[in-house]
Tab-separated table of C-alpha atoms in Angstrom:
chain	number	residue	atom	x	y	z
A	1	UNK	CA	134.896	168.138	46.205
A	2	UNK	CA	135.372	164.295	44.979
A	3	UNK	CA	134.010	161.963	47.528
A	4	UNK	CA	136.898	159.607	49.179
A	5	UNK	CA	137.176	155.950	48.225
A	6	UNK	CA	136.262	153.686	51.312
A	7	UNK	CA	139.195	151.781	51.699
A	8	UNK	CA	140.127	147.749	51.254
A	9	UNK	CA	139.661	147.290	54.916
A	10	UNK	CA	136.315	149.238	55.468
A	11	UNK	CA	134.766	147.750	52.969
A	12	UNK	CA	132.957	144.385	53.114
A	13	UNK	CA	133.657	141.278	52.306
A	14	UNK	CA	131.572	139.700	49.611
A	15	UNK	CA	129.218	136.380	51.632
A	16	UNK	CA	130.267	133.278	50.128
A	17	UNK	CA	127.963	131.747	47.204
A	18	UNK	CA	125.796	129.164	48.208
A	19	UNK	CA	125.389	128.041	45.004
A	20	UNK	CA	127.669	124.828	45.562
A	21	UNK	CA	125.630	123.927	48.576
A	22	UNK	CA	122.061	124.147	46.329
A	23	UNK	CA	123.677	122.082	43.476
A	24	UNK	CA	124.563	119.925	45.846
A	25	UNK	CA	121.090	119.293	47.932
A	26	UNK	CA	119.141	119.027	44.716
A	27	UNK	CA	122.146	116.100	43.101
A	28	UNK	CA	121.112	114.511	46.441
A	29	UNK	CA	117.468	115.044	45.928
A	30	UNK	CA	117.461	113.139	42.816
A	31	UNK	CA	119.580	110.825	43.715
A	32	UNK	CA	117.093	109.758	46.644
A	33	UNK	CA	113.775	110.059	43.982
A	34	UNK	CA	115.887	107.807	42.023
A	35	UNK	CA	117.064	105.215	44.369
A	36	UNK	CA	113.185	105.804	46.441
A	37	UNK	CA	111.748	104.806	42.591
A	38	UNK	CA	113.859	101.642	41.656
A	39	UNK	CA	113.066	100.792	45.457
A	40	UNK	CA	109.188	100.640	44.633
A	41	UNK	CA	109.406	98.541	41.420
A	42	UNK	CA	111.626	95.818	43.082
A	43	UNK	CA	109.045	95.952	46.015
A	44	UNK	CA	105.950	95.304	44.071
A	45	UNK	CA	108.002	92.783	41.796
A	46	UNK	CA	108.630	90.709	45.211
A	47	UNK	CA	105.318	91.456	46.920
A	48	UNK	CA	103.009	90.905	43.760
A	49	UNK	CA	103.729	87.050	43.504
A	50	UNK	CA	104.092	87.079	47.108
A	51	UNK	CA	100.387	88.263	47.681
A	52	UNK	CA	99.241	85.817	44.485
A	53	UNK	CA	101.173	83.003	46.253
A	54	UNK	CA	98.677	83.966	49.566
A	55	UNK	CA	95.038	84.328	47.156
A	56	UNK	CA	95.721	80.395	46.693
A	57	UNK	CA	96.880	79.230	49.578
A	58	UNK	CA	93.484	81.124	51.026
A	59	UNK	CA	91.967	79.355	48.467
A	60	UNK	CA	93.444	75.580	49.079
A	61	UNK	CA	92.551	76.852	52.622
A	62	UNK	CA	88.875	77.122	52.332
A	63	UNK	CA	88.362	74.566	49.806
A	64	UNK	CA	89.860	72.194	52.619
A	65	UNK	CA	87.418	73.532	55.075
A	66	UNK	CA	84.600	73.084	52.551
A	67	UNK	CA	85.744	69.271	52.076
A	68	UNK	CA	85.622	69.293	55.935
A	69	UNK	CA	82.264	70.648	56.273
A	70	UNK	CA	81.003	68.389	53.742
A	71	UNK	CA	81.917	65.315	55.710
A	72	UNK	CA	79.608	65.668	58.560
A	73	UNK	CA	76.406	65.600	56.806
A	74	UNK	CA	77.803	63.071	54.503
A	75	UNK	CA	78.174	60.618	57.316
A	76	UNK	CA	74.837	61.946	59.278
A	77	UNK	CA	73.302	60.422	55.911
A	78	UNK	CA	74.750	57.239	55.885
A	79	UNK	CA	73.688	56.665	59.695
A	80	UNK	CA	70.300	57.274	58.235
A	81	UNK	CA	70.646	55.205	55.615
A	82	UNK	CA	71.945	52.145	57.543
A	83	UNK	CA	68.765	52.854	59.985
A	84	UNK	CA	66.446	52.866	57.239
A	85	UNK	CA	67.869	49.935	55.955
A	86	UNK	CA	67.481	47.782	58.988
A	87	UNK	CA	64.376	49.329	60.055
A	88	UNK	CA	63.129	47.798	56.339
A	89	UNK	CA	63.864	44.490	57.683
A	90	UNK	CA	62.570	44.631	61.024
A	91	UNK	CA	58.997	46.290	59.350
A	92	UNK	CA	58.903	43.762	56.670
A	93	UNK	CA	58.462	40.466	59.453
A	94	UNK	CA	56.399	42.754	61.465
A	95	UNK	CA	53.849	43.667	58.777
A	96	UNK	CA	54.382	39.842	57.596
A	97	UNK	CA	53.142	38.593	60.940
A	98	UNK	CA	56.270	38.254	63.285
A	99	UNK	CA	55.324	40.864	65.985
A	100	UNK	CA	57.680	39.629	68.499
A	101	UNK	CA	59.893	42.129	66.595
A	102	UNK	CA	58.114	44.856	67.611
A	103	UNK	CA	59.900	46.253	70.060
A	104	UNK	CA	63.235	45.744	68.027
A	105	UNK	CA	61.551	47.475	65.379
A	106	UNK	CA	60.168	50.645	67.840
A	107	UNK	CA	63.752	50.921	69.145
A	108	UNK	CA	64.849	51.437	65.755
A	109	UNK	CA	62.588	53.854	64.636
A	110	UNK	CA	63.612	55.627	67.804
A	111	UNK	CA	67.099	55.462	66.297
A	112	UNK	CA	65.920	56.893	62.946
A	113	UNK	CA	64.620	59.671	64.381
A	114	UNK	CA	67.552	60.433	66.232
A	115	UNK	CA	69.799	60.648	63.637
A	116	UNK	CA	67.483	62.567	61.176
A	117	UNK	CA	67.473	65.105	63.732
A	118	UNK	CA	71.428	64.733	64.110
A	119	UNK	CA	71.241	64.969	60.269
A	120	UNK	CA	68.570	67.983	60.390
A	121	UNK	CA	71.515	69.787	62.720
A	122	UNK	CA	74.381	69.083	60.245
A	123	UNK	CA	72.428	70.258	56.673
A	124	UNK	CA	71.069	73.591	58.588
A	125	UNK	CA	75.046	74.355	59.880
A	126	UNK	CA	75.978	74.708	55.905
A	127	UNK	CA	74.737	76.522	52.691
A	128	UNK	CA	73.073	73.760	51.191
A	129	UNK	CA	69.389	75.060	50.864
A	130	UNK	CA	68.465	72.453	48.233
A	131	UNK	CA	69.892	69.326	50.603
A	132	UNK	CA	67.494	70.973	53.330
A	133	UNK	CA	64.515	70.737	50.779
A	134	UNK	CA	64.933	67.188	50.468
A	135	UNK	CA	66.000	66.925	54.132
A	136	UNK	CA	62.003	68.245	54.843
A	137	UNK	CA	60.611	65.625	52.058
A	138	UNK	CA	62.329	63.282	53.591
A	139	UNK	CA	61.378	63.700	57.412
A	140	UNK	CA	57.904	64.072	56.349
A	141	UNK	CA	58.047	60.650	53.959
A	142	UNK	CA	59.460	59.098	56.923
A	143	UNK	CA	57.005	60.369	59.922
A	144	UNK	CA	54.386	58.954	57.637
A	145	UNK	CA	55.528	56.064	56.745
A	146	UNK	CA	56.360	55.441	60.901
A	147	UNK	CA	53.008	55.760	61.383
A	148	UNK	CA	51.393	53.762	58.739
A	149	UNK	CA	53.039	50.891	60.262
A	150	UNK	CA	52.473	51.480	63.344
A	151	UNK	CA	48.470	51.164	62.518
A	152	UNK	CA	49.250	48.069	60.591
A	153	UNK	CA	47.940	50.288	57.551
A	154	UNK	CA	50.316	48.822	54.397
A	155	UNK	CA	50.997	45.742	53.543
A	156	UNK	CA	54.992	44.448	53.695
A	157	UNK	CA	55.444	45.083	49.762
A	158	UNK	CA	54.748	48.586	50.090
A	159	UNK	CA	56.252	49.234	53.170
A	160	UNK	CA	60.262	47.749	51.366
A	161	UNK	CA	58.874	49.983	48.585
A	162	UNK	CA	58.221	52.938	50.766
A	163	UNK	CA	61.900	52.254	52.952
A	164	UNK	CA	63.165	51.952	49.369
A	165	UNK	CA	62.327	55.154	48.450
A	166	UNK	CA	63.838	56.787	51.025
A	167	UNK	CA	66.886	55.363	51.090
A	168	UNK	CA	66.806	56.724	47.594
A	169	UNK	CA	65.866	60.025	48.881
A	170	UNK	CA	69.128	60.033	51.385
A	171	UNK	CA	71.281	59.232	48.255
A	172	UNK	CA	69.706	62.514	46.919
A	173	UNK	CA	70.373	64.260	49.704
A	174	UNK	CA	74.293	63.327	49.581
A	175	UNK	CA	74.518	64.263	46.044
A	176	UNK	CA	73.083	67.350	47.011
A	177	UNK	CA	75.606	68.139	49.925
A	178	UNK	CA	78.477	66.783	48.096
A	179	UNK	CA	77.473	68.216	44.790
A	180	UNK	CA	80.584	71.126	43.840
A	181	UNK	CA	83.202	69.711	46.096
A	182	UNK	CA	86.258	67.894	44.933
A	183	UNK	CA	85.596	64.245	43.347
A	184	UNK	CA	88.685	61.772	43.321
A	185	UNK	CA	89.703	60.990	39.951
A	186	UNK	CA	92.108	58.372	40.329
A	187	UNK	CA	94.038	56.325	42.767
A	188	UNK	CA	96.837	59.349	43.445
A	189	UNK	CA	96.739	58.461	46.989
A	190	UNK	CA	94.962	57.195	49.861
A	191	UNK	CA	93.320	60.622	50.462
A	192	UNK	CA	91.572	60.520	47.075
A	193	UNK	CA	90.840	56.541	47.177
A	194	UNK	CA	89.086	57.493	50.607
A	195	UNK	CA	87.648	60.220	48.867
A	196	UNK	CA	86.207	57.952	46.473
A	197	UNK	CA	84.929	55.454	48.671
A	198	UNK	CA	82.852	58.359	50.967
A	199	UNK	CA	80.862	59.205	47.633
A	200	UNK	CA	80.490	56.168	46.063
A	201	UNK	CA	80.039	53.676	48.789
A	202	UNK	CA	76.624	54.324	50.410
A	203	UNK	CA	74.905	53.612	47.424
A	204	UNK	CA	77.427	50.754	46.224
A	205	UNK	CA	76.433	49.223	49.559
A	206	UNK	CA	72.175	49.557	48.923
A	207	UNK	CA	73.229	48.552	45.352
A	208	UNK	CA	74.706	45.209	47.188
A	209	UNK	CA	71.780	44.665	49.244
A	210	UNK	CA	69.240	44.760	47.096
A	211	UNK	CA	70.878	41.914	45.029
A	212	UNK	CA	68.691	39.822	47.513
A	213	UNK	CA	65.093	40.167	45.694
A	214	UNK	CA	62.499	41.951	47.501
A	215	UNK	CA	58.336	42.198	46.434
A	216	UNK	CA	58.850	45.470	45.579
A	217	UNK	CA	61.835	46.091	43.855
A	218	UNK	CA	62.429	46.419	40.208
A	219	UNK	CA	62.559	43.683	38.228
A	220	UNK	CA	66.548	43.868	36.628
A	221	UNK	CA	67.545	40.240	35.980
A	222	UNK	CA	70.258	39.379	39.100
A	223	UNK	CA	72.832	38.077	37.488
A	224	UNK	CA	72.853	41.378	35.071
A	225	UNK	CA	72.769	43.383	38.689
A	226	UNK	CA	75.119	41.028	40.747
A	227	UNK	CA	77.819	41.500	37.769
A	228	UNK	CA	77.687	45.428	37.754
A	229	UNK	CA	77.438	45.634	41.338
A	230	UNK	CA	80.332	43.117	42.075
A	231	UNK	CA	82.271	45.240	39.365
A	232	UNK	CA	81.913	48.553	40.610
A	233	UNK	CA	82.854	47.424	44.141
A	234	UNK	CA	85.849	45.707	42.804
A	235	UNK	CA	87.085	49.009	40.950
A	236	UNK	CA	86.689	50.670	43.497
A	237	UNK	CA	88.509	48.585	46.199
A	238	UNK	CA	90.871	48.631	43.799
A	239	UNK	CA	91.825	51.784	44.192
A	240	UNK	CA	92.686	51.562	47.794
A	241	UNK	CA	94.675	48.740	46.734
A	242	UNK	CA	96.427	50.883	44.028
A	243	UNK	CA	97.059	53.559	46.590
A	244	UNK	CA	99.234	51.653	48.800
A	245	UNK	CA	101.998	51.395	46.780
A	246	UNK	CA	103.670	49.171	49.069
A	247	UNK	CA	103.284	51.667	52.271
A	248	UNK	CA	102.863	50.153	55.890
A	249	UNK	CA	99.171	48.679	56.285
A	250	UNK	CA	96.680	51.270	57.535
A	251	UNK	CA	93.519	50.897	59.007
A	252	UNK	CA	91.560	52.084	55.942
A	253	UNK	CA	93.382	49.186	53.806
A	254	UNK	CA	92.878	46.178	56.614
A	255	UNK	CA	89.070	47.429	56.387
A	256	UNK	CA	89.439	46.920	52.525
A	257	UNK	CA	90.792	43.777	52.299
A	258	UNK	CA	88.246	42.320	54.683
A	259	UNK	CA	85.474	43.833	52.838
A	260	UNK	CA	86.753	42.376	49.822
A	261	UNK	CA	86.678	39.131	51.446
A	262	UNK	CA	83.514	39.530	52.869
A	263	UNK	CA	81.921	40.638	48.985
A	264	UNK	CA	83.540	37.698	47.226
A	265	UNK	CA	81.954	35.423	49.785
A	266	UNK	CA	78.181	37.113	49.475
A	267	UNK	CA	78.556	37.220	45.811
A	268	UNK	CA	80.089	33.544	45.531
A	269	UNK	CA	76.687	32.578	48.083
A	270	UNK	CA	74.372	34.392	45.001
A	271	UNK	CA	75.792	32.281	42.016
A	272	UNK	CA	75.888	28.993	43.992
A	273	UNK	CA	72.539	29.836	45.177
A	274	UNK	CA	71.196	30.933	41.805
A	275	UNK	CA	72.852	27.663	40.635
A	276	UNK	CA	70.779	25.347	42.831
A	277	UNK	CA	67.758	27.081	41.871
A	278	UNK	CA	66.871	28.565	45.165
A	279	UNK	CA	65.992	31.453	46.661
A	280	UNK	CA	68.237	34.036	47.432
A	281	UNK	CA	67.170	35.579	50.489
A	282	UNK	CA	66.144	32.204	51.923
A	283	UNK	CA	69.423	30.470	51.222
A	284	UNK	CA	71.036	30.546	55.112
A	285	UNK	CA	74.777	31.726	55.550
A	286	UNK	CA	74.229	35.719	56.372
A	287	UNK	CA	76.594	36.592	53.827
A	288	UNK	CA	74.424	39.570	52.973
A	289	UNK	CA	74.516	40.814	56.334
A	290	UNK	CA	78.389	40.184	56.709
A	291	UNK	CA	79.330	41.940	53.854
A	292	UNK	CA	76.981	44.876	54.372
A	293	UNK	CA	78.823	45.094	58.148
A	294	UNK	CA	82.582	45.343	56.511
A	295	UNK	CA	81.213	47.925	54.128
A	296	UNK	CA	80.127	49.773	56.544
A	297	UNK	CA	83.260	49.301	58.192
A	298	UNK	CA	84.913	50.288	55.402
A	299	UNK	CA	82.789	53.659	55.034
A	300	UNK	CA	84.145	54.612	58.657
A	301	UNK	CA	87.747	53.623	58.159
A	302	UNK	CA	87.320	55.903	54.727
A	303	UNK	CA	86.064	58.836	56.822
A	304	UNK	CA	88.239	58.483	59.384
A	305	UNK	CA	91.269	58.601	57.103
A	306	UNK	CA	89.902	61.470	55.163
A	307	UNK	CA	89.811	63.358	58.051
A	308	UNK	CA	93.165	63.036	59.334
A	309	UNK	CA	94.305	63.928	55.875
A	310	UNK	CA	92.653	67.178	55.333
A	311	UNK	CA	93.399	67.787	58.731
A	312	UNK	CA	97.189	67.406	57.976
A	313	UNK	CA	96.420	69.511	54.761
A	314	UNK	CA	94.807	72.254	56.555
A	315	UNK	CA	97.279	72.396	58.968
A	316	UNK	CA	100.487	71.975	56.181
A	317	UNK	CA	98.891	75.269	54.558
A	318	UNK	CA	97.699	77.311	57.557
A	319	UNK	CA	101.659	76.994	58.403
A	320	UNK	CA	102.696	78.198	54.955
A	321	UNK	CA	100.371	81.118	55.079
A	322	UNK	CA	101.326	82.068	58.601
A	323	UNK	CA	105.081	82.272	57.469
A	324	UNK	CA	104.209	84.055	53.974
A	325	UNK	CA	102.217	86.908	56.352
A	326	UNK	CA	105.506	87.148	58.463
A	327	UNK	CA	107.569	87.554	55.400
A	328	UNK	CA	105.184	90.275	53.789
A	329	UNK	CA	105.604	91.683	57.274
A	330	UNK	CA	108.875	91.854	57.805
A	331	UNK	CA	109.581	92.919	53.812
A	332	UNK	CA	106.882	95.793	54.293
A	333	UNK	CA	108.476	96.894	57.838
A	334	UNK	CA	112.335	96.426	56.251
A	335	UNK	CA	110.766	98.747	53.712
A	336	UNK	CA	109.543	101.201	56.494
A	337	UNK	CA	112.539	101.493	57.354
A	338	UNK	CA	114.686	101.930	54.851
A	339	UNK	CA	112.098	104.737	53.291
A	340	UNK	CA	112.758	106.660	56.617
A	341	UNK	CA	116.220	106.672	56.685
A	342	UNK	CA	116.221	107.152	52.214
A	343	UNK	CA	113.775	110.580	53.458
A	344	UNK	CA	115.228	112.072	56.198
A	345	UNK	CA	116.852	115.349	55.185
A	346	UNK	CA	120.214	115.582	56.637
A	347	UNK	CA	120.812	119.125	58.717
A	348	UNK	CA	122.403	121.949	57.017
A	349	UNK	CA	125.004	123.957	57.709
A	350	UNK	CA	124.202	127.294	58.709
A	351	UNK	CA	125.852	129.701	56.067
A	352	UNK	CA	128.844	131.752	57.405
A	353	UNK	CA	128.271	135.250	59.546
A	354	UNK	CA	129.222	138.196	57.114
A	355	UNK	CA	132.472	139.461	58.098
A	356	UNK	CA	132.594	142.686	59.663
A	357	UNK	CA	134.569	145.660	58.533
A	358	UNK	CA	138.144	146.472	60.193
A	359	UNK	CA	137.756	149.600	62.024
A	360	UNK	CA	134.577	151.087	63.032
A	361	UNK	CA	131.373	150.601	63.197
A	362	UNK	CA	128.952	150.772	60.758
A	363	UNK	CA	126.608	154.094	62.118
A	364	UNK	CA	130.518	156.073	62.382
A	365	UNK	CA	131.488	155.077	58.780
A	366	UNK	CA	127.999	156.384	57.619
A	367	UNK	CA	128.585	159.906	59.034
A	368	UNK	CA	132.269	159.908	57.451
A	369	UNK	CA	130.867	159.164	54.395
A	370	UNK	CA	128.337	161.829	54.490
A	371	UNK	CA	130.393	164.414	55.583
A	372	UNK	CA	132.804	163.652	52.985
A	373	UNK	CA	130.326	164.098	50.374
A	374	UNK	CA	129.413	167.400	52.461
A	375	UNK	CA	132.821	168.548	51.576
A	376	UNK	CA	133.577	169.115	55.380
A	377	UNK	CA	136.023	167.144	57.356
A	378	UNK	CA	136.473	167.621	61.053
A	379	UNK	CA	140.068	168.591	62.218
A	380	UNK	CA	139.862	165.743	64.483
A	381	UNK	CA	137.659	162.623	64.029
A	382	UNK	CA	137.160	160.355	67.328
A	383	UNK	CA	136.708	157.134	66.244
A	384	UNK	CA	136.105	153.686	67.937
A	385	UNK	CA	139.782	152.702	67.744
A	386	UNK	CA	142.094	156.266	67.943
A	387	UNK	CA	142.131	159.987	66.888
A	388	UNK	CA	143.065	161.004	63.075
A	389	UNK	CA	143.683	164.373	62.300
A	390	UNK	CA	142.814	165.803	58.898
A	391	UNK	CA	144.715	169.136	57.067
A	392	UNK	CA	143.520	172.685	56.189
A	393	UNK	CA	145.211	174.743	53.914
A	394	UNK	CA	146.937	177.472	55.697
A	395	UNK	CA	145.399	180.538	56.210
A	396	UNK	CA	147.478	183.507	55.130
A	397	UNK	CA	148.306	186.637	56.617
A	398	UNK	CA	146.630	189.857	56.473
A	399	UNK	CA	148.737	192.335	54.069
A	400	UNK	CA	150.494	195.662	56.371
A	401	UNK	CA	150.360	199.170	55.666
């Protein structure tokens, strides 16, 4: 017996193809891979120069604090020099018989020492192992030279000679602290002029004070040395003169002029003294003395100024770092964000319920189908929703006699 059709409305409806939905979802995935990819290159094209622009500002940054450093021992050695330099003097008359000084002279050794161990504390806080080599040549040179004239040991000649000596030892010693930090190379500014004058002074200044002949310094003709010192010095205050360019008067160019003033006097007292045929350091005045004072004047003002420039520097560039590191910041967390919100998968819909057949229930259709294909069919079939009959051919009757 052929097997019945199911009809339209028992049988079920196809589910909807999700294919749209899937072509869909992976247009969107590439569009975010693409969109996620040109996001990166423009990020590392504005952070790469940013991060470059940072290296040398770090850079500027700790070269500043190098220049910074440097200062301190520079002007620990200059206090030593200017104590050697007196205690010279005072040592000299001593040894030469004038030993009311004494006492003058044992307060300024006391002084020395002081500020070699200042000096000692200012080499030892930086890496300059060479400067504390000569720092412990130095201290020992000195202790025994202290004591030498203290036992009246050495005549006054060698005792300048020995004092000379270690002033020339302090110069070392600056070169060595100062040696690989920035040199001024012209008269840009007042910074660099000041610059100049830190370095170059201190031994400019022993330069100008040995112009007055001592037993025991080298023989150079003095009008040969009074021309190259009085040259140099005038170069060089020139270029705090150059720096001005008409500015308001600072401190570091009223200390300047009057050691200009001061120079041109002590060097006009050589030639007229030279002139007359007398001596030098016998001729009365204290011009020496004078100008040696405003240099030394000069030195401070120098330092002073160079401080309060790098310390506007290093603050000028710790601000421009601290704003580059909040821009990288705020780019990176901008970036955070946007990543998050390029990345987060929106929700799907859920896909439609299949429909469900009109009529009955799945389990009834099953045995209809099965009894169909038994070839049996009940007279009457209960289902969920009503009663259907379903015809037998008649039966016919039995023949008579």
């Amino acid at each position: 017996m052929p097997t019945s059709e199911p009809t339209a409305a028992s049988r079920p409806s196809p589910t909807p193809v999700a294919a749209p939905a899937s072509a869909l979802e992976n247009l969107s995935r590439g569009l975010r891979g693409r969109v996620a990819a040109l996001g990166a290159v423009g990020a590392v094209m504005v952070v790469l120069p940013l991060v470059q622009v940072l290296r040398y500002q770090n850079a500027e940054l700790q070269a500043l604090l190098d220049q910074r450093a440097r200062l301190d021992p520079m002007a620990r050695s200059v206090q030593v020099q200017r104590g050697l330099m007196v205690h010279r003097d005072l040592a000299a008359r001593v040894l030469r018989g004038q030993l009311a000084l004494e006492p003058q002279r044992r307060q300024r050794r006391l002084e020395v020492d002081a500020r070699l161990s200042d000096l000692a504390v200012a080499i030892a806080a930086g890496p300059w192992e060479r400067a504390a080599v000569e720092f412990d040549d130095l201290h020992e040179d000195w202790t025994a030279l202290a004591q030498r004239i203290e036992a009246r040991s050495l005549a006054a000649e060698a005792s300048d000679q020995s004092h000379r000596l270690l002033i020339e030892q302090v110069l070392q010693l600056m070169d060595l602290v100062a040696d690989g930090g920035p040199q001024a190379s012209g008269a840009r500014d007042e910074a660099d002029a000041a610059l100049a004058l830190v370095h170059e002074l201190p031994r400019l200044a022993w330069q100008m004070a040995r112009l007055e002949a001592r037993p025991g310094d080298e023989a150079d003709a003095p009008p040969q040395r009074e021309a190259a010192v009085e040259a140099k010095l005038a170069r060089l205050l020139g270029r705090i003169d150059a720096a001005q360019h008409g500015a308001a008067v600072t401190p570091l160019a009223t200390a300047t002029a009057a050691a200009g003033a001061s120079a041109e006097r002590y060097f006009e007292h050589l030639r007229a003294a030279r002139q007359a045929a007398a001596d030098p350091a016998a001729a009365p005045g204290g011009e020496g003395d004078a100008a040696l004072q405003a240099q030394w004047q000069l030195y401070d003002r120098a330092t002073d100024a160079l401080r309060a420039d790098l310390g506007r520097r290093d603050d000028a560039v710790a601000a421009r770092r601290a704003a580059l590191i909040a821009a990288l910041t705020a780019l990176a967390g901008l970036a955070l964000v946007l990543a998050r919100g390029l990345w987060r998968r929106a929700p799907l819909a859920p896909p439609p319920p299949a429909p469900q057949t009109q009529g009955a229930p799945a389990a009834e259709t099953g045995r209809l189908m099965r009894r169909l294909r038994a070839g049996t069919a009940p007279a009457t079939q209960d289902s969920g929703w009503g009663s259907r009959s379903v015809d037998h051919p008649p039966t016919l009757p039995p023949p008579r006699d």
